[in-house]
Coordinates of C-alpha atoms in Angstrom, one line a residue:
Chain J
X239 CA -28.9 17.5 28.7
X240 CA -25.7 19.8 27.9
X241 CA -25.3 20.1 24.4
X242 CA -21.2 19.4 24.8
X243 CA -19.5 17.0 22.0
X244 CA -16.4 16.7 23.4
X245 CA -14.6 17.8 26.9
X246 CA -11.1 17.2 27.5
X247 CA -9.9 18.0 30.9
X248 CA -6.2 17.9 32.6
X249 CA -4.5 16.0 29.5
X250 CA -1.0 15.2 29.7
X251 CA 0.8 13.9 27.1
X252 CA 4.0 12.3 26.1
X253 CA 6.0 10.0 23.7
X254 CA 8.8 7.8 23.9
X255 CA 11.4 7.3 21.2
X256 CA 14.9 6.3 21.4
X257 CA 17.6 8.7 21.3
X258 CA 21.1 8.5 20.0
X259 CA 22.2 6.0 21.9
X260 CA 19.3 3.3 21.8
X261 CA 18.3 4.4 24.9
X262 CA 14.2 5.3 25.8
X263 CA 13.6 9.0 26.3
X264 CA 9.8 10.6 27.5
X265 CA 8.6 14.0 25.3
X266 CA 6.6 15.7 27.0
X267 CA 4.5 17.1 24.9
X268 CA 1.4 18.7 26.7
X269 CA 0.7 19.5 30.1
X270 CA -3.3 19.7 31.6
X271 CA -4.9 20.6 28.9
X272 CA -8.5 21.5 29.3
X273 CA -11.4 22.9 27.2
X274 CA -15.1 21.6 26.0
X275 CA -16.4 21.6 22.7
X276 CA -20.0 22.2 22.3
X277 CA -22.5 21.2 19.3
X278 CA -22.5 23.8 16.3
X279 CA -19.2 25.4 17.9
X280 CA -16.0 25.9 15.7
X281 CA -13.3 26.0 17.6
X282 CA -9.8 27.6 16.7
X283 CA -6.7 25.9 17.7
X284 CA -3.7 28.1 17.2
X285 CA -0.1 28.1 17.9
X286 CA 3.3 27.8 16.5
X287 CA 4.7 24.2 14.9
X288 CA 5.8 21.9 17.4
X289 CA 3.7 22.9 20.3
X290 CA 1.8 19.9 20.3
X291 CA -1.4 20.5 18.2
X292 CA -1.2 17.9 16.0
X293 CA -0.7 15.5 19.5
X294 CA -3.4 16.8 20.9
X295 CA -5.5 15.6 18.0
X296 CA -4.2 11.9 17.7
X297 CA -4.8 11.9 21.7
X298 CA -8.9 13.1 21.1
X299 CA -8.6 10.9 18.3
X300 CA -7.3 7.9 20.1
X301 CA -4.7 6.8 17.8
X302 CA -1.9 7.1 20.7
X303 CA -2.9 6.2 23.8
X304 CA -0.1 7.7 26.4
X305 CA -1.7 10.3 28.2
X306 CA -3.2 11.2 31.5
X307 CA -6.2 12.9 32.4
X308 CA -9.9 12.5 30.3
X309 CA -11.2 13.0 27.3
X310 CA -14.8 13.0 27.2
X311 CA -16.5 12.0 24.0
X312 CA -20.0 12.6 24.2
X313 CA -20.7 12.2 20.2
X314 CA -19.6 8.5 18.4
X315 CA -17.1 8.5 15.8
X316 CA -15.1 12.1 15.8
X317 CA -13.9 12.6 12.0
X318 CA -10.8 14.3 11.0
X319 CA -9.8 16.5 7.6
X320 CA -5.7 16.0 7.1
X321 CA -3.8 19.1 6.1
X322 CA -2.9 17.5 2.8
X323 CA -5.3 15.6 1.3
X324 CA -3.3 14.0 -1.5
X325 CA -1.8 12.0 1.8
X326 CA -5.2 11.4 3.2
X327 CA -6.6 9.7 0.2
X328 CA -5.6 6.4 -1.0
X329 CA -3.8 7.2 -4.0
X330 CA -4.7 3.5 -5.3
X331 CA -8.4 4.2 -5.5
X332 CA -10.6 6.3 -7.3
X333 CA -13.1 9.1 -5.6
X334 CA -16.0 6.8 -5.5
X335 CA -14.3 3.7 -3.8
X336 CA -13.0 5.8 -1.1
X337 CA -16.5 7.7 -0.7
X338 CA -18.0 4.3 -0.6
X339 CA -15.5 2.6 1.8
X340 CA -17.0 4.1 5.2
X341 CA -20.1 2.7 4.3
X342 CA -18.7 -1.1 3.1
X343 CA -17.2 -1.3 6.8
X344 CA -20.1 -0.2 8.3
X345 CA -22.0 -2.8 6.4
X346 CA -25.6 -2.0 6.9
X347 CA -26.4 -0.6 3.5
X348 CA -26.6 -2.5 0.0
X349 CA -24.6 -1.3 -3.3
X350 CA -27.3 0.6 -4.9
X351 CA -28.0 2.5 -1.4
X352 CA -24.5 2.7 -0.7
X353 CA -23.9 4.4 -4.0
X354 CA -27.2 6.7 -3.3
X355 CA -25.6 8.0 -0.5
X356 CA -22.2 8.5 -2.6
X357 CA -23.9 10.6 -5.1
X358 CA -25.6 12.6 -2.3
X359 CA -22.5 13.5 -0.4
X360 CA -20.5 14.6 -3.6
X361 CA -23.2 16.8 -4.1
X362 CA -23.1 18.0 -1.2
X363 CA -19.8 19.0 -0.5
X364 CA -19.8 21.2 -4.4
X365 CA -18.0 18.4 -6.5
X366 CA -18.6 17.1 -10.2
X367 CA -20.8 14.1 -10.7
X368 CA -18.2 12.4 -12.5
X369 CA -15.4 12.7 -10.7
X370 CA -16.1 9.4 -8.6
X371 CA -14.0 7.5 -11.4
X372 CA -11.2 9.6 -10.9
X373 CA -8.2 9.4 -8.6
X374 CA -7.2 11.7 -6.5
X375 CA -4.2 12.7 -8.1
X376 CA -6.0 13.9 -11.2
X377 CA -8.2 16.4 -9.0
X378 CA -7.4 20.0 -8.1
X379 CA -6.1 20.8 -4.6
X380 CA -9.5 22.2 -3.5
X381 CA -11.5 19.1 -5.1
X382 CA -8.9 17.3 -2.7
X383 CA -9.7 18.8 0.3
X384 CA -13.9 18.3 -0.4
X385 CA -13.4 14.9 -1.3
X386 CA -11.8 14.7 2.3
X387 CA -14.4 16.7 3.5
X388 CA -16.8 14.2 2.2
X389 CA -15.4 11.1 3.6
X390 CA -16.1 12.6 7.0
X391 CA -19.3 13.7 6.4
X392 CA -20.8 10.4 4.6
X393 CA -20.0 8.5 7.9
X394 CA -22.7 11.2 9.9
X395 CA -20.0 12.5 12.4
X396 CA -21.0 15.1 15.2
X397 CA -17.3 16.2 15.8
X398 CA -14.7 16.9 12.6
X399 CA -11.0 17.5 14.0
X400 CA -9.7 19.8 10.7
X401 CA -6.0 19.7 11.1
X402 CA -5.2 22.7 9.0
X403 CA -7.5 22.0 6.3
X404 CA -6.8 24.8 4.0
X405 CA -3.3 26.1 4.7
X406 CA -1.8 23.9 1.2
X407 CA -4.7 25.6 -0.7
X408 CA -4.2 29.2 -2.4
X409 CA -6.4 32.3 -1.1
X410 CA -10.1 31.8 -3.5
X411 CA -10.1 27.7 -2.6
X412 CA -9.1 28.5 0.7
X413 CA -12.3 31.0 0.8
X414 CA -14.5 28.4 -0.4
X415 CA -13.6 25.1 1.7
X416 CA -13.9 27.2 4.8
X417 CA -17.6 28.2 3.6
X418 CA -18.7 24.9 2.8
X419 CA -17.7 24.0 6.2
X420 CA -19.6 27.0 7.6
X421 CA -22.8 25.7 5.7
X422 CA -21.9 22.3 6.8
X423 CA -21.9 23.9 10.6
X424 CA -25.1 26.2 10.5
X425 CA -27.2 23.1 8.4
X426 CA -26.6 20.2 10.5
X427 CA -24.9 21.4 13.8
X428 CA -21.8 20.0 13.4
X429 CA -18.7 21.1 15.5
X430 CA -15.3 21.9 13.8
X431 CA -12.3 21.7 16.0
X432 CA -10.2 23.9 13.6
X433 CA -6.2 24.1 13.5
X434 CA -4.1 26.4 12.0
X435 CA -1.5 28.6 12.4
X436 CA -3.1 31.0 9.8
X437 CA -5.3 33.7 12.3
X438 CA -6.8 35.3 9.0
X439 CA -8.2 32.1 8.8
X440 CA -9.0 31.4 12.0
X441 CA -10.6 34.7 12.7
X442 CA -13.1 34.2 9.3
X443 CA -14.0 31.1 10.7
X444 CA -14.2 30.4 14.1
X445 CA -16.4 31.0 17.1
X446 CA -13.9 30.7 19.8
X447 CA -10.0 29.9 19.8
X448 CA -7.1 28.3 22.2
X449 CA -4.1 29.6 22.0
X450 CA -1.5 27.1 22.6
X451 CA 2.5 27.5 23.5
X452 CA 5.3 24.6 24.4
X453 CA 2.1 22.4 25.0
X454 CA -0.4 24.5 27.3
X455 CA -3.1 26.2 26.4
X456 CA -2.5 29.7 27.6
X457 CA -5.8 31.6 26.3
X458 CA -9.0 30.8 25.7
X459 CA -11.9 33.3 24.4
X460 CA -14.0 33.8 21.8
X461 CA -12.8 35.3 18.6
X462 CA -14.1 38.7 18.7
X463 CA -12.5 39.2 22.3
X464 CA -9.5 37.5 22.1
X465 CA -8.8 39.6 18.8
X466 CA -9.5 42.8 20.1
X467 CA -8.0 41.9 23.9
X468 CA -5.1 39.9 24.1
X469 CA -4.5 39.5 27.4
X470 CA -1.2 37.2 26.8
X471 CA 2.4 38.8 25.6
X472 CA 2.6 35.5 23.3
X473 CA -1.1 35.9 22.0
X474 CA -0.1 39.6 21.1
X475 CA 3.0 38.1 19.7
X476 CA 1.4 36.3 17.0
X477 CA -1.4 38.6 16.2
X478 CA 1.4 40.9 15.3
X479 CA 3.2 38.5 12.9
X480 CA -0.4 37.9 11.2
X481 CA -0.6 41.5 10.6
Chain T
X78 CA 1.6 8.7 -22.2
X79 CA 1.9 9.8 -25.8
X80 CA 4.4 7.3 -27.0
X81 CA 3.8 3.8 -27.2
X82 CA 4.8 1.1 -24.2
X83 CA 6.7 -1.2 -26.6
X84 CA 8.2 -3.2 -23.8
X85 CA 4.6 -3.9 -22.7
X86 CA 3.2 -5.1 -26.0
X87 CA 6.4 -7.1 -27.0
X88 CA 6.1 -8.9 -23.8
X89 CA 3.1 -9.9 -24.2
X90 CA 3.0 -11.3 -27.6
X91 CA 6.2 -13.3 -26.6
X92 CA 4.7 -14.4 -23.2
X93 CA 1.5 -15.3 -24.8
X94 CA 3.4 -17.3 -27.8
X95 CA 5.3 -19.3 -24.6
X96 CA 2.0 -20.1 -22.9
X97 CA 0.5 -21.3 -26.3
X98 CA 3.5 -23.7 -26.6
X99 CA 3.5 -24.8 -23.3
X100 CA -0.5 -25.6 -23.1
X101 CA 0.4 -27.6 -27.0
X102 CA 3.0 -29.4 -25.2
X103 CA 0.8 -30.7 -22.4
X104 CA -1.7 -31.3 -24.6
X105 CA -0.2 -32.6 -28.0
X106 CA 3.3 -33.1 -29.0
X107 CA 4.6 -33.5 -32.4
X108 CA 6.0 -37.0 -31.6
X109 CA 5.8 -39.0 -28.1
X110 CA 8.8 -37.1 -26.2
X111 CA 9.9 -40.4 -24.4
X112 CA 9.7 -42.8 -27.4
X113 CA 13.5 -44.0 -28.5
X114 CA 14.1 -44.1 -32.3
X115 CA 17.4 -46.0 -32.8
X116 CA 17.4 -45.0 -36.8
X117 CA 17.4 -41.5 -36.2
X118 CA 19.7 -40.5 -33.7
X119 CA 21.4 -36.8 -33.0
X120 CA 19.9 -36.6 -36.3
X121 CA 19.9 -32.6 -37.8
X122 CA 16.4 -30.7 -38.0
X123 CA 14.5 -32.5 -40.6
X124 CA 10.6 -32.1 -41.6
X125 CA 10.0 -35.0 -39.4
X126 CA 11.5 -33.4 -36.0
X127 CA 11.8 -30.0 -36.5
X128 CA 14.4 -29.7 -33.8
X129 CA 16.1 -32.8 -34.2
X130 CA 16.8 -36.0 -32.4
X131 CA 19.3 -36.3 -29.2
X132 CA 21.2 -39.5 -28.8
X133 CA 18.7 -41.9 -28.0
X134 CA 16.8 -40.4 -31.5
X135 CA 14.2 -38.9 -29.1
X136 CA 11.7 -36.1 -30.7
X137 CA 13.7 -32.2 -29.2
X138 CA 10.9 -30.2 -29.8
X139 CA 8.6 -32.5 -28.6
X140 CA 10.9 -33.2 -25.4
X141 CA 11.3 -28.6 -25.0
X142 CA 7.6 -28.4 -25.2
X143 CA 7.0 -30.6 -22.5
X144 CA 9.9 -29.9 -20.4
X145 CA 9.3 -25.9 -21.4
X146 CA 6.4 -26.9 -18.9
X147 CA 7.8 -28.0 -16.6
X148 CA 10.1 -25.1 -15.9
X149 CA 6.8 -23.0 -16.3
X150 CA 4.9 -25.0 -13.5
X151 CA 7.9 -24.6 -10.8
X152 CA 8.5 -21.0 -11.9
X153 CA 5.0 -20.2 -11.4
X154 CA 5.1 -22.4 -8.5
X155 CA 8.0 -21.0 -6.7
X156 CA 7.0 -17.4 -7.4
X157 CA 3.2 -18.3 -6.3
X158 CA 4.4 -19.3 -3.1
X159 CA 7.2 -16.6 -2.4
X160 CA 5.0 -13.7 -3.4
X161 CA 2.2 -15.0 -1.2
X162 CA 4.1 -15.9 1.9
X163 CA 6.8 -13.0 1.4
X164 CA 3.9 -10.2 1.3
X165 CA 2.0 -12.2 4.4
X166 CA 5.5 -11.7 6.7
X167 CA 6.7 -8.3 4.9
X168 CA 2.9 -6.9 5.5
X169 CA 2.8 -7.9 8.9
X170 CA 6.4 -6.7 10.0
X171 CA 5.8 -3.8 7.9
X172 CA 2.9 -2.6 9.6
X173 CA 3.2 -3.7 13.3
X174 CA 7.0 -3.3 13.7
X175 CA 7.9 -4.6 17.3
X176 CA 8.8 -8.0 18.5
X177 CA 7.4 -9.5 15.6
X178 CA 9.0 -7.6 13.0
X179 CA 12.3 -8.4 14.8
X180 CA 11.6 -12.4 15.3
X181 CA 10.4 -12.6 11.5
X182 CA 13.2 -10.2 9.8
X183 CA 16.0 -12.0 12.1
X184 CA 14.2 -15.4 10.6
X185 CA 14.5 -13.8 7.3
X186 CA 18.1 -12.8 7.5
X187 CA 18.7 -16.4 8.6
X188 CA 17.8 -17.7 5.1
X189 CA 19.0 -15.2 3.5
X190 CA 22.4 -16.0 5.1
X191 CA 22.7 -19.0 3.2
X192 CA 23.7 -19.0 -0.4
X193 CA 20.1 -19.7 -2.3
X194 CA 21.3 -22.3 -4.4
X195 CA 22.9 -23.9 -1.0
X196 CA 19.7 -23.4 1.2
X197 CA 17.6 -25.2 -2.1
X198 CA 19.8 -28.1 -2.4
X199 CA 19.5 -28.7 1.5
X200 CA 15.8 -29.1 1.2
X201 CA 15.5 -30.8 -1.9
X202 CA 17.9 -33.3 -0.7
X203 CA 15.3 -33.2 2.8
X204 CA 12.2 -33.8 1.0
X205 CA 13.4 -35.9 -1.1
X206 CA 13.5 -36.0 -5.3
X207 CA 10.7 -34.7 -7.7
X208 CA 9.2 -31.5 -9.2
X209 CA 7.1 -30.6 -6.4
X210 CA 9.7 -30.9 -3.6
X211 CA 11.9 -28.4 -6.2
X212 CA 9.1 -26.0 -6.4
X213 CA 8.9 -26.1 -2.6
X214 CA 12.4 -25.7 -2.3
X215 CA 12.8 -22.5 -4.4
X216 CA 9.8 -21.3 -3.0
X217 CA 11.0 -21.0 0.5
X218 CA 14.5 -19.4 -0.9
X219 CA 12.4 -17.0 -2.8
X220 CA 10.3 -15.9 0.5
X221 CA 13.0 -13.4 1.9
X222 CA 13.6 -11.2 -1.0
X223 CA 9.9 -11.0 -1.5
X224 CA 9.2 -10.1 2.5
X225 CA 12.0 -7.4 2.3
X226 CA 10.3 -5.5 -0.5
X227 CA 6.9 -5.5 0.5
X228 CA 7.9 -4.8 4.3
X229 CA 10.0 -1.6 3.3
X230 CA 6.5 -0.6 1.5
X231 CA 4.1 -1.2 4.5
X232 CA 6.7 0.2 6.6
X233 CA 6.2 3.5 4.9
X234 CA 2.6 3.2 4.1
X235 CA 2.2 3.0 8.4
X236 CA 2.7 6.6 8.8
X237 CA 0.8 7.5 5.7
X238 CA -2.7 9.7 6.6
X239 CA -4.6 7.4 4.5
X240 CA -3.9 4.5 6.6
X241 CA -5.0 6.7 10.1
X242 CA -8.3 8.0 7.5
X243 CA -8.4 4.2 7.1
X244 CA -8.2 3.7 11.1
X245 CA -11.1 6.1 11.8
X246 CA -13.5 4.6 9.4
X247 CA -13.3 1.6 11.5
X248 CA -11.4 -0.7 9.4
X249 CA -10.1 -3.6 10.3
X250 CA -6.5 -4.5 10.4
X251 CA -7.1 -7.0 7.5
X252 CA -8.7 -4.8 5.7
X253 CA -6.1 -1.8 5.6
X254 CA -3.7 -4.4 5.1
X255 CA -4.5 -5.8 2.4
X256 CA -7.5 -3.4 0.7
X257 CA -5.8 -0.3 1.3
X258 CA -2.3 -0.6 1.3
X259 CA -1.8 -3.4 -0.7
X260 CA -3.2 -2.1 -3.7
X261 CA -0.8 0.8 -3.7
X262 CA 2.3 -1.5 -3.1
X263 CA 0.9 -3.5 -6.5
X264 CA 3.6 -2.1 -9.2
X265 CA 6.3 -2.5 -6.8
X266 CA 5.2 -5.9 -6.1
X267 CA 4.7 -6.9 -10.0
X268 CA 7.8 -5.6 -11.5
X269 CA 8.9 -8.1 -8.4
X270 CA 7.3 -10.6 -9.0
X271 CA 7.9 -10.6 -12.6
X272 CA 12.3 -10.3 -12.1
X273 CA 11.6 -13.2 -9.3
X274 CA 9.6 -15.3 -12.2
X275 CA 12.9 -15.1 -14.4
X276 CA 15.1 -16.1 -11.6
X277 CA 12.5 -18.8 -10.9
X278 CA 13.4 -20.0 -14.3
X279 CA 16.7 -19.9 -14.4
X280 CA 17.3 -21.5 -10.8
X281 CA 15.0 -24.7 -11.9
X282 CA 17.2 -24.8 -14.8
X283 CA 20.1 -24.3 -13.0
X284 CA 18.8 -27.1 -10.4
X285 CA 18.2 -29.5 -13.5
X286 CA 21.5 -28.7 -15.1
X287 CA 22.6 -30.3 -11.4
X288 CA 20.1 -32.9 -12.1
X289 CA 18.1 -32.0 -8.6
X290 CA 15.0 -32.4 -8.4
X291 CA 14.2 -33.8 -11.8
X292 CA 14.4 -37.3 -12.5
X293 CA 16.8 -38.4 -15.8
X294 CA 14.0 -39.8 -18.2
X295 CA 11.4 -36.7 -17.4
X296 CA 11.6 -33.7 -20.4
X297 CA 13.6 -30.9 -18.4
X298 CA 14.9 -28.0 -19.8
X299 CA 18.3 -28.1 -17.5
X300 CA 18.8 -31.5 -17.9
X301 CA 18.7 -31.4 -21.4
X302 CA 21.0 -28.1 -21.4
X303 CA 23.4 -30.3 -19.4
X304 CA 22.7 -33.5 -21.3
X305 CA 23.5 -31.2 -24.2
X306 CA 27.1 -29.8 -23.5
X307 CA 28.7 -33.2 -24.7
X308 CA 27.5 -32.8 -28.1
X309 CA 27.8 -29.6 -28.8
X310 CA 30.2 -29.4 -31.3
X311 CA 28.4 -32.7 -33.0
X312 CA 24.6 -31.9 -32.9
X313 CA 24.6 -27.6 -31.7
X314 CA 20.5 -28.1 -32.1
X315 CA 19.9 -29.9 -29.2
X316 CA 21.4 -27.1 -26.7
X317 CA 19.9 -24.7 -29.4
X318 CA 15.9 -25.8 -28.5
X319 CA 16.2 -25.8 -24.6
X320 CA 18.6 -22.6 -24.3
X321 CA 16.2 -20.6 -27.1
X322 CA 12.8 -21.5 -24.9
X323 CA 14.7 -20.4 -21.5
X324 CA 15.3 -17.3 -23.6
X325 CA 12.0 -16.6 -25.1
X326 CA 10.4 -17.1 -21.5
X327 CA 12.6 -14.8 -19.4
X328 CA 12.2 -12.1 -22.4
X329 CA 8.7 -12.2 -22.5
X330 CA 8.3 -12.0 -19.2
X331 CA 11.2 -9.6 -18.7
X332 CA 9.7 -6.8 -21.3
X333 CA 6.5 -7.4 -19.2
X334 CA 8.0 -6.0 -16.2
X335 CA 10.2 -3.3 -17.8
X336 CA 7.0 -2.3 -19.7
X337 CA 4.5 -2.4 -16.5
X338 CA 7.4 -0.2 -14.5
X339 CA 7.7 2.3 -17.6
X340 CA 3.7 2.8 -17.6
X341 CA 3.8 4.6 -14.7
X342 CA 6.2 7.4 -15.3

């Protein structure tokens, strides 16, 4: 058995919205996109705004549905991490509820066990005991992004889609999300598909990265050769704008 | 946080003061409200009737307390049902957009075409007389406003990432309606639903001023506002007990909702 979570091959993509004058225009958005994902693999997404990352993602994720071409998921229930978690958490409810919430919909488990398993995951992912009453306005950016972190992991996912995860978060949180999320990797095998448009980032992280432009993916190597190599002008263009 | 929500605490004690009255009224009043005293009518405030007699030398304050009810019941009524059916159509335009959104908002504009008053006098005088078909009435004139507000909220909460983190958990579309995003639209929805109660008020009143909906000899506080405007230069009491309960109710109610908006900022 191939240990792949997730393999994506010849996507197109496109939306529709209405232009100026009411009438129905196609985007095109991305055009035969292919790569595979395998288990324990962090894989680097990068590439200027507007290229089409983020619809790439709803696409794997299957919250829009126009496209052409397959997406392989191999692993049930992919997870995602939102850039901004203050978005990404209902602002209504406190830590706990929304820790909890996976777990009420998948409605095998009984309070006391339900709230077991809440404990355990906010332990896990570095967070105070008590901050389950709180909401998540009254937590710090980085507490944020591991309560996020947390909702993902407590439903057991194989596959977490980060859509830059740590690009709102200042240089030492940054540091730390991104090792949690290493540890997370190397202790259960988990697979990170990782977006940003940070490389510093990208290159502390990841095992392998796609470099995407006006909705292709134009490179694809692992970090250590694709850093040192470029083999693509626009690859070499934004390593030398990281710099 | 620091300072104290006055608005919140004043409304309170005033709209728990109203309720007290009202549950009295339904339960005991200080003299039978329909019982006609010939010797003592449009007789002054006296220990006997606090408030008065009106022309027929019925009991005012007994007569406010029970008609002070019901204008309470068809408020609560009339707000009851446009909160409830309002959020059901805003929530599901809201969210789902589409045909639907336009068949129920074109529905919407429809009554909201008609003057409200208008629209509720149709339908009383459809259904017919009495306190229920009123509270029917106003409720169906209240629905629009009601589905506009909470629509414009779901509308936005749609795109929200916490409604797509909701998605991937699984959720059901009952669920992220009305367990996630519902409980975020709340304040909007209460500072609502507490303006809507006033005008809930006032519109019964106004519809017993007309006399709709409320039969003569029943305790109403419109009628007897109405009744009222005769004597007003003769006995200024009787206006003075039904117009100072309208008061007291949209006040209390009133400082509730200024208080609950100011408790967030």
């Amino acid at each position: 058995m191939s240990d792949l979570v997730l393999e994506v091959k010849n996507l197109s993509a496109w939306y529709r919205e209405a232009d100026a004058r009411g009438r129905r225009v196609s985007h095109h958005v991305l055009y035969d996109v292919s790569f595979e994902l395998h288990r324990g693999e962090i894989l680097g997404l990068v590439g200027e705004s507007g290229t089409g990352k983020t619809t790439l993602v709803r696409n794997i994720l299957g919250l829009v549905e126009t496209h052409t071409g397959e997406i392989i998921h191999y692993t049930k229930r992919p997870q995602m991490i939102f850039q901004d978690p203050l978005s990404s958490l209902n602002p209504a409810r406190t830590v706990g509820w929304i820790l909890e919430e996976p777990l009420r919909i998948y409605g095998k488990y009984d309070a006391p066990e339900r709230k077991r398993r809440v404990a355990e995951i906010v332990e896990l992912v570095g967070l105070p005991a008590d901050c389950v009453t709180r909401r998540p306005r009254e937590l710090s950016g980085g507490q944020r992004q591991r309560v996020s972190i947390g909702v993902a992991l407590i439903q057991k996912p194989s596959l977490i889609i980060a859509d830059e995860p740590v690009s709102a978060l200042d240089v030492t949180i940054q540091r730390q999300i991104l090792e949690l999320m290493r540890s997370l990797r190397d202790e259960y095998r988990l697979s990170f598909l990782f977006i940003s448009h940070d490389l510093n980032v990208v290159y502390q992280l990841c095992d392998r990265v796609m470099v995407m432009k006006k909705g292709r993916i134009v490179e694809q190597n692992t970090v250590a050769e694709l850093f040192a190599h470029p083999r693509e002008e626009y690859t070499k263009m934004l390593l030398a704008a990281a710099d | 946080m620091k300072t104290r929500n006055y608005f919140l605490t004043f409304g309170c004690v005033i709209t728990a003061l109203m309720i007290a009255f009202i549950l009295l009224g339904y339960f005991w009043t200080p003299c039978d409200p329909m019982k006609m005293d010939g010797s003592v009518r449009e007789s002054a405030p006296t220990l006997a009737h606090l408030m008065g007699t009106d022309k027929f030398g019925r009991d005012i304050l007994s007569r406010v307390m029970k008609g002070a009810g019901a204008t309470f019941f068809v408020a609560f009524g009339t707000v009851l049902i446009g909160t409830a059916v309002g959020t059901l159509v805003g929530a599901l335009t809201g969210y789902f957009g589409g045909w639907l959104d336009e068949v129920l908002m074109r529905f919407n504009d429809a009554l909201t075409a008609f003057p409200g008053f208008l629209l509720a006098l149709v339908l009383v005088s459809v259904l017919g007389p009495g306190r229920r078909h009123l509270l029917l009435a106003l409720g169906i004139v209240f629905i629009p406003s009601y589905a506009r507000i909470v629509r414009t909220e779901f509308e936005r909460a749609r795109s929200q990432n916490y409604v797509k983190s909701a998605q991937l958990m699984g959720a059901s579309t009952a669920r992220i309606l009305f367990v996630h995003i519902l409980p975020n639209i709340w304040p909007v929805l209460l500072s609502a639903i507490t303006i809507g109660f006033n005008n809930a008020v006032l519109a019964e009143a106004a519809m017993s001023y007309l006399g709709i909906g409320v039969s003569p000899d029943e305790a109403s506080l419109g009628y007897m506002l109405s009744d009222s405007q005769a004597y007003l230069a003769t006995t200024p009491w009787y206006a003075l007990g039904a117009g100072l309960v309208i008061v007291l109710l949209i006040l209390g109610v009133g400082l509730i909702g200024e208080g609950l908006q100011r408790k967030d900022l």
